[in-house]
CSV table of C-alpha atoms and ligand atoms in Angstrom, one decimal:
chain,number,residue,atom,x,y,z
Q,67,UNK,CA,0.0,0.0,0.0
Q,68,UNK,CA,1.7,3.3,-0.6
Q,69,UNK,CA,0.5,6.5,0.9
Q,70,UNK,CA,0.3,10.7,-0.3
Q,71,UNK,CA,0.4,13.0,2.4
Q,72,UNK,CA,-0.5,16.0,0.7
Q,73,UNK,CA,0.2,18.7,3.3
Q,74,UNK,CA,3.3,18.7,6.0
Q,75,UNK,CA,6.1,20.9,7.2
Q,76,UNK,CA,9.2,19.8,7.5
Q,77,UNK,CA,10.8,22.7,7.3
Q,78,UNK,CA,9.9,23.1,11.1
Q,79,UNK,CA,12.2,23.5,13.8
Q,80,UNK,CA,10.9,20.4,15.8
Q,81,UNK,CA,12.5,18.4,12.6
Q,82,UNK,CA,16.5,19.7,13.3
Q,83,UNK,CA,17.8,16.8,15.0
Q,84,UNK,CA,16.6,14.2,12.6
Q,85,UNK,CA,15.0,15.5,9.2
Q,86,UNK,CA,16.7,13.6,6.7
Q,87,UNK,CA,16.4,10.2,8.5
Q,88,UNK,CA,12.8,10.9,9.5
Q,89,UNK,CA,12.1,11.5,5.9
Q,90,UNK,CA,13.3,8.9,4.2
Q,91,UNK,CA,11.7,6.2,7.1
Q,92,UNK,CA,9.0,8.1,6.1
Q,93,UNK,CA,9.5,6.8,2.6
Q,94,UNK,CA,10.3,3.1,3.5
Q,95,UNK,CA,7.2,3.1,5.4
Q,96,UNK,CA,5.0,3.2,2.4
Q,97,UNK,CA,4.5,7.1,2.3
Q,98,UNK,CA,6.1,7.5,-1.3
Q,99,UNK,CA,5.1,11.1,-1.5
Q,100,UNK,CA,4.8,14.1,0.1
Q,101,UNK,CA,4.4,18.2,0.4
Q,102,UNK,CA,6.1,19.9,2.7
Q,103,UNK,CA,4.1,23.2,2.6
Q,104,UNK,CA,5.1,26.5,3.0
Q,105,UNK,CA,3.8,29.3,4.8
Q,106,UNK,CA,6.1,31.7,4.8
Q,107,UNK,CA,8.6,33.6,2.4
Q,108,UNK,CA,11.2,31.7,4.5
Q,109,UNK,CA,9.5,28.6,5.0
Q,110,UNK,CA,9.1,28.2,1.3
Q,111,UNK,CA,12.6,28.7,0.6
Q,112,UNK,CA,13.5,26.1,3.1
Q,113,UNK,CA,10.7,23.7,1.6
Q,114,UNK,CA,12.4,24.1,-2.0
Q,115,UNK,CA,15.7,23.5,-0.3
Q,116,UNK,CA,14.1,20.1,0.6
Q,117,UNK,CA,12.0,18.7,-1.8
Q,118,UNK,CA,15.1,19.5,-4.4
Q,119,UNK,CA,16.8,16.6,-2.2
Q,120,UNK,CA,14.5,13.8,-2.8
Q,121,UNK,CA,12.3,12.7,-5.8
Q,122,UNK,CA,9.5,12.1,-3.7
Q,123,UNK,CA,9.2,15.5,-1.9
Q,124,UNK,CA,7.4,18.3,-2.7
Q,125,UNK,CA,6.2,21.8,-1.6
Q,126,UNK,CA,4.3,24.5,-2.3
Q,127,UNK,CA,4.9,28.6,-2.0
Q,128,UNK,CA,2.7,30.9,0.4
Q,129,UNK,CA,2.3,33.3,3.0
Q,130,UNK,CA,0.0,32.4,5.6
Q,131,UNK,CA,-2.6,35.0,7.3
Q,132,UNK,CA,-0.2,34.3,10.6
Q,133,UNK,CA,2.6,35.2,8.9
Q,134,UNK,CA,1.7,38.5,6.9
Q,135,UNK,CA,4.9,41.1,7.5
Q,136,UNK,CA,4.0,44.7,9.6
Q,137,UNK,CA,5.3,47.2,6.4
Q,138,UNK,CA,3.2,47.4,2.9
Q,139,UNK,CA,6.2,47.4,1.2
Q,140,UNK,CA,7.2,44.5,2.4
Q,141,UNK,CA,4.1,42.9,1.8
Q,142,UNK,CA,4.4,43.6,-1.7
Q,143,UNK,CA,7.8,42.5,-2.1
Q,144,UNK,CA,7.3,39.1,-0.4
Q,145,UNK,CA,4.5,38.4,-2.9
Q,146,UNK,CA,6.8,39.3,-6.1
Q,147,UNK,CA,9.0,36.8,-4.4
Q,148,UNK,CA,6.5,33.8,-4.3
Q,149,UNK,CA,5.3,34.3,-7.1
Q,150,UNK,CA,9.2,34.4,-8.4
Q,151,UNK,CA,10.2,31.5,-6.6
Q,152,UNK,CA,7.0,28.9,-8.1
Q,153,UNK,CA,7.3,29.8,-10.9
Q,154,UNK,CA,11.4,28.9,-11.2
Q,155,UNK,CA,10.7,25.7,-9.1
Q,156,UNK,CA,9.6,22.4,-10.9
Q,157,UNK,CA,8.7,21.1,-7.3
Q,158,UNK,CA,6.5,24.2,-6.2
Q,159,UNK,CA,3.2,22.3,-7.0
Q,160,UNK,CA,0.7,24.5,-5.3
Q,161,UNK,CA,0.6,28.6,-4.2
Q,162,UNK,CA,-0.3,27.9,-0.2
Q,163,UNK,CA,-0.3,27.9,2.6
Q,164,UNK,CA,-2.9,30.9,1.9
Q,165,UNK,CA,-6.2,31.5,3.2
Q,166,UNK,CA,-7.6,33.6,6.8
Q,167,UNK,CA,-7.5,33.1,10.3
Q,168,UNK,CA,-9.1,34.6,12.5
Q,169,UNK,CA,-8.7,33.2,15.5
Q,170,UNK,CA,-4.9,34.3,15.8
Q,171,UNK,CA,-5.4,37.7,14.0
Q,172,UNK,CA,-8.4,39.6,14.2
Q,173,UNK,CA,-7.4,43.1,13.9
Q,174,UNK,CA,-6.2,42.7,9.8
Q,175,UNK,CA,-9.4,41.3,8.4
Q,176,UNK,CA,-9.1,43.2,5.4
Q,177,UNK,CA,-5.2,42.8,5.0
Q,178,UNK,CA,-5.8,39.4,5.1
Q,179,UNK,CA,-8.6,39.6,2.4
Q,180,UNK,CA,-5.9,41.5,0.1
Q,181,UNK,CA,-3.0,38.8,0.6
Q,182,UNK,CA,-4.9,36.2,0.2
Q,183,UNK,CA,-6.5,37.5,-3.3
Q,184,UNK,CA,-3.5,38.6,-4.4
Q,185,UNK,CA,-1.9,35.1,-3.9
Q,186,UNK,CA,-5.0,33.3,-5.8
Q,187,UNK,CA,-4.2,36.0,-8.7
Q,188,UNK,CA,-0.8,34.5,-8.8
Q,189,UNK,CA,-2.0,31.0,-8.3
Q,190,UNK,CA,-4.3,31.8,-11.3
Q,191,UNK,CA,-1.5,33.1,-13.3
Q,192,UNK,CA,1.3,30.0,-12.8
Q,193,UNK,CA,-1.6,27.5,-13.4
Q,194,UNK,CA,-1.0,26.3,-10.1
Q,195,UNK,CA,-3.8,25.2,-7.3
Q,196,UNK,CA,-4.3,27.0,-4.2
Q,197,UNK,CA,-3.9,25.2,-0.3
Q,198,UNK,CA,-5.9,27.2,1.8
Q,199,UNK,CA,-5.8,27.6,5.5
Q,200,UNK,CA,-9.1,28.5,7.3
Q,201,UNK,CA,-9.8,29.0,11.0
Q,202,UNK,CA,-13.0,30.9,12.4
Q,203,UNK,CA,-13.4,33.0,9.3
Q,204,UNK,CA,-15.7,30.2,7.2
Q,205,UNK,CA,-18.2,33.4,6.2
Q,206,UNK,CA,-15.8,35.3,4.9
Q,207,UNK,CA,-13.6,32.2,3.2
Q,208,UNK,CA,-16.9,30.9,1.5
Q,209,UNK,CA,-17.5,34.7,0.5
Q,210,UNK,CA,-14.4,34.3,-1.0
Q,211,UNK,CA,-14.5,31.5,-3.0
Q,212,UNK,CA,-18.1,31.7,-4.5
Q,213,UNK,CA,-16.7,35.1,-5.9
Q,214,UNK,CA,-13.6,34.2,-7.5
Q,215,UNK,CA,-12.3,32.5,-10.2
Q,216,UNK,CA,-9.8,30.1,-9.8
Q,217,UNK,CA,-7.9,28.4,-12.7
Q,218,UNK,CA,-7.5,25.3,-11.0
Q,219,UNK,CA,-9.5,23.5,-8.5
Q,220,UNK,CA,-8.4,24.2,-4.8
Q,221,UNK,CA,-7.6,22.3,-1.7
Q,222,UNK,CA,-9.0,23.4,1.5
Q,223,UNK,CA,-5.7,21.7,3.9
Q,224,UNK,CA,-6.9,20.5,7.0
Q,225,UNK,CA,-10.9,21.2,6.1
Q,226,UNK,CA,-12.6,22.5,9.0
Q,227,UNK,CA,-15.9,20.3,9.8
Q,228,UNK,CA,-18.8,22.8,8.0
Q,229,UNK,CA,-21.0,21.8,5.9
Q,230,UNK,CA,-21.3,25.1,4.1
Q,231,UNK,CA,-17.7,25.6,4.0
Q,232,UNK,CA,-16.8,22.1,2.1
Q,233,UNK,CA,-20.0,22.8,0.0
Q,234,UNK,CA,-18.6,25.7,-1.5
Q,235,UNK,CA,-15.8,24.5,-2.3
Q,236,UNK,CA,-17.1,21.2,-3.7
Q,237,UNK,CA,-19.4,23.4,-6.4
Q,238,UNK,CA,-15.8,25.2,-7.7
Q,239,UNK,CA,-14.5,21.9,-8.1
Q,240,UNK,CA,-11.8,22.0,-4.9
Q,241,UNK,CA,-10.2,19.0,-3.0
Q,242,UNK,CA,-10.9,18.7,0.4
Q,243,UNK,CA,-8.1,17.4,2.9
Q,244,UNK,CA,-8.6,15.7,6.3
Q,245,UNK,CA,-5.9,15.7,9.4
Q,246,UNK,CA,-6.1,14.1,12.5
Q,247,UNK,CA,-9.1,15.4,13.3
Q,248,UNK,CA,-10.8,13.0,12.0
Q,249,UNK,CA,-9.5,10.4,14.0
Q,250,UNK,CA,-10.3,12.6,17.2
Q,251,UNK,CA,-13.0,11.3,19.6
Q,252,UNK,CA,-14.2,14.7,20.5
Q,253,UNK,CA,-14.7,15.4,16.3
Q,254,UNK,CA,-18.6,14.0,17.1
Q,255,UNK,CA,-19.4,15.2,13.3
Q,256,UNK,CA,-16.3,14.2,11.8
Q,257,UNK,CA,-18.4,11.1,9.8
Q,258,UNK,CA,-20.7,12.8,8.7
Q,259,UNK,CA,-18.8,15.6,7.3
Q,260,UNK,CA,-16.7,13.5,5.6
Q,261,UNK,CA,-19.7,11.5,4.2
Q,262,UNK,CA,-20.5,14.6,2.1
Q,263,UNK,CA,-16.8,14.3,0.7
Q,264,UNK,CA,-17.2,12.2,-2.5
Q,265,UNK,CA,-14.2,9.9,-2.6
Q,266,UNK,CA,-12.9,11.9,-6.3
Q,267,UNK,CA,-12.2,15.2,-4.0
Q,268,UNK,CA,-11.0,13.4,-1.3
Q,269,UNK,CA,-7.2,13.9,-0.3
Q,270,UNK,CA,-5.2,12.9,3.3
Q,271,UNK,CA,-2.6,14.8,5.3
Q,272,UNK,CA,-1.3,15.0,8.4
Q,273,UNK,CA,0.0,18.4,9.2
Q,274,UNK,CA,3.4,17.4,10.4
Q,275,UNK,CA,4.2,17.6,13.5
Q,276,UNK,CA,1.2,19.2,14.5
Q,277,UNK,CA,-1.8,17.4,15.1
Q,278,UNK,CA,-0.5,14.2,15.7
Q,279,UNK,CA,-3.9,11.4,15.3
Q,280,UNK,CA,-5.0,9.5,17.5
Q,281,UNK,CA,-3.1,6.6,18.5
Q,282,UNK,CA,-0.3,8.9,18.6
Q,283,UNK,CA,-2.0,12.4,19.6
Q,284,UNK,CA,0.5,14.8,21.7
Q,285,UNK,CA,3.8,13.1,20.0
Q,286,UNK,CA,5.7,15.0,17.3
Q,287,UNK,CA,3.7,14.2,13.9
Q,288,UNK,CA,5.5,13.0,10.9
Q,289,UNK,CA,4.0,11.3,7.2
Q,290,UNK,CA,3.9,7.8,8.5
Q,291,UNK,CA,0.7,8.2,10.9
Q,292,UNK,CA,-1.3,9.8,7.4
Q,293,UNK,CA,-2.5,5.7,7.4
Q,294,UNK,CA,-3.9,6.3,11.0
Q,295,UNK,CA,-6.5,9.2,8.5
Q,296,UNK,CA,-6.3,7.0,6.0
Q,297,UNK,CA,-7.7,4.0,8.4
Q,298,UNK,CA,-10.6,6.6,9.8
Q,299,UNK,CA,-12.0,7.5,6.3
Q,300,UNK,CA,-12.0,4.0,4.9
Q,301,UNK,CA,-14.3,3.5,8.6
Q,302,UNK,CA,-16.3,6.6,8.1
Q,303,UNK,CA,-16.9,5.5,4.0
Q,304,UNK,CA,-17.2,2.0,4.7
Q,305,UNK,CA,-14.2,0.6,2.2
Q,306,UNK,CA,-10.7,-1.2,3.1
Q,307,UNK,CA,-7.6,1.3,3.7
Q,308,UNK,CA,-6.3,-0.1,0.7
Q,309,UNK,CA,-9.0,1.5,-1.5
Q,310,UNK,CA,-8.7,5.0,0.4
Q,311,UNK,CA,-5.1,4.9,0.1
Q,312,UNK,CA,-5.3,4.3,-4.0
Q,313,UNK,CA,-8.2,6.5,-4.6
Q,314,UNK,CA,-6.4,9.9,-2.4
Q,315,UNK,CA,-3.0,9.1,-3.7
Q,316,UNK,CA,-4.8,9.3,-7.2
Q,317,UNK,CA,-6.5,12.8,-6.5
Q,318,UNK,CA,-3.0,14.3,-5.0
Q,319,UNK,CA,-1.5,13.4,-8.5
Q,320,UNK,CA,-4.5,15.0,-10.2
Q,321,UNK,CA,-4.5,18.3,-7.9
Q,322,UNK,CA,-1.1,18.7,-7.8
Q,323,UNK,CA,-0.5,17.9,-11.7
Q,324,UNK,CA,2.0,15.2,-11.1
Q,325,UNK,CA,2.7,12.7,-14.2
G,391,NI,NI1,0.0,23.4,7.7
């Protein structure tokens, strides 16, 4: 069985000690690709840096609503510079992390709005799909997407459980990726969110090392425990883990354009 975690970071500090052995167990355990996403201007460099060392990583290019800089100018030259940077890079497959988030920043709703559409312009201009990050601003994220136009179907990373949220972005075509969520026992609608999910837009991550699933919750995350999602959906959808696995490492190809 082989596995596609669509959407880690290994660019993070917590992987100093050990990166390159923890990624390439990662690969002998059946995980034969992976996207170490960005969310920064730096992050994204560092995510190039990787995924240029082995085949079977890649990244994407973004700045996250957390990670928006103080100065307008440097705004502006930060977004040249993603922009810059996918479009030189054969293993930039997506323009994300982008998206809002409200729950750590609530004073630049508006600044948020502007970075955000300016990196779906860009997204729209490479080709490339967007991998968007939404916390406590679904009204404004669906507002968003019903009134844009997007050259390539999305991926909402680590989907929040609304109905209205994943509905929105089923009817523009977007992919819709669970974490370890799913596999959380207080996540009492987590079924029937992902019931709504058909399996053709469904993709799996797992947010390295954040949001570990369960039977691991509180470790360090890496790619390997994207089985333990894998293992909840097949549940939830009422098919083998073997299925699952095929049919999301499938979609990743298709999202991401991978031959
Ligand atoms: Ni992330």
């Amino acid at each position: 069985m082989e596995l596609f975690d669509s959407h880690a970071h290994y660019d993070d500090e917590k992987f100093n000690e050990d990166r390159d052995f923890i990624i390439k167990e990662i690969y002998k355990s059946g995980v034969t690709k992976f996207v170490s996403a960005g969310y920064s201007l730096e992050s994204s460099k560092k995510g190039i840096e990787i995924s240029n060392k082995y085949d079977y990583v890649y990244t994407t290019c973004g700045i996250s609503p957390n990670d928006i800089p103080y100065e307008k100018d440097k705004i502006e030259q930060e977004l040249n510079q993603i922009e810059k940077l996918a479009k030189e890079n054969a293993k930039v497959l997506a323009i994300g992390e982008i998206g809002l988030d409200y729950y750590w920043n609530k004073d630049n709703k508006d600044l948020q709005k502007y970075v955000f559409l300016e990196q779906i312009k860009i997204a729209n201009k490479l080709n490339l799909p967007i991998m968007i990050h939404t916390r406590d601003a679904i009204m404004d994220t669906i507002d968003i997407i019903k009134n844009t136009e997007f050259a390539k179907p999305g991926i909402f990373h680590c989907c929040p459980f609304n109905k209205d949220l994943i509905q929105a972005g089923l009817d523009k075509g977007f992919y819709i990726s669970f974490a370890g969520p799913v596999t959380f026992k207080n996540s009492k609608n987590a079924k029937e969110i992902v019931s709504i999910v058909p399996i053709e837009k469904l993709l799996i991550e797992t947010d390295s090392p954040y949001l570990s699933p369960e039977p691991n919750r509180g470790k360090r995350n890496d790619s390997r425990n994207v089985v333990f999602i894998a293992k909840k959906i097949a549940e939830f959808k009422n098919m083998n883990v073997e299925e699952i696995a095929k049919i999301t490492y499938k979609n990743a190809k298709d999202v991401f354009n991978i031959k």
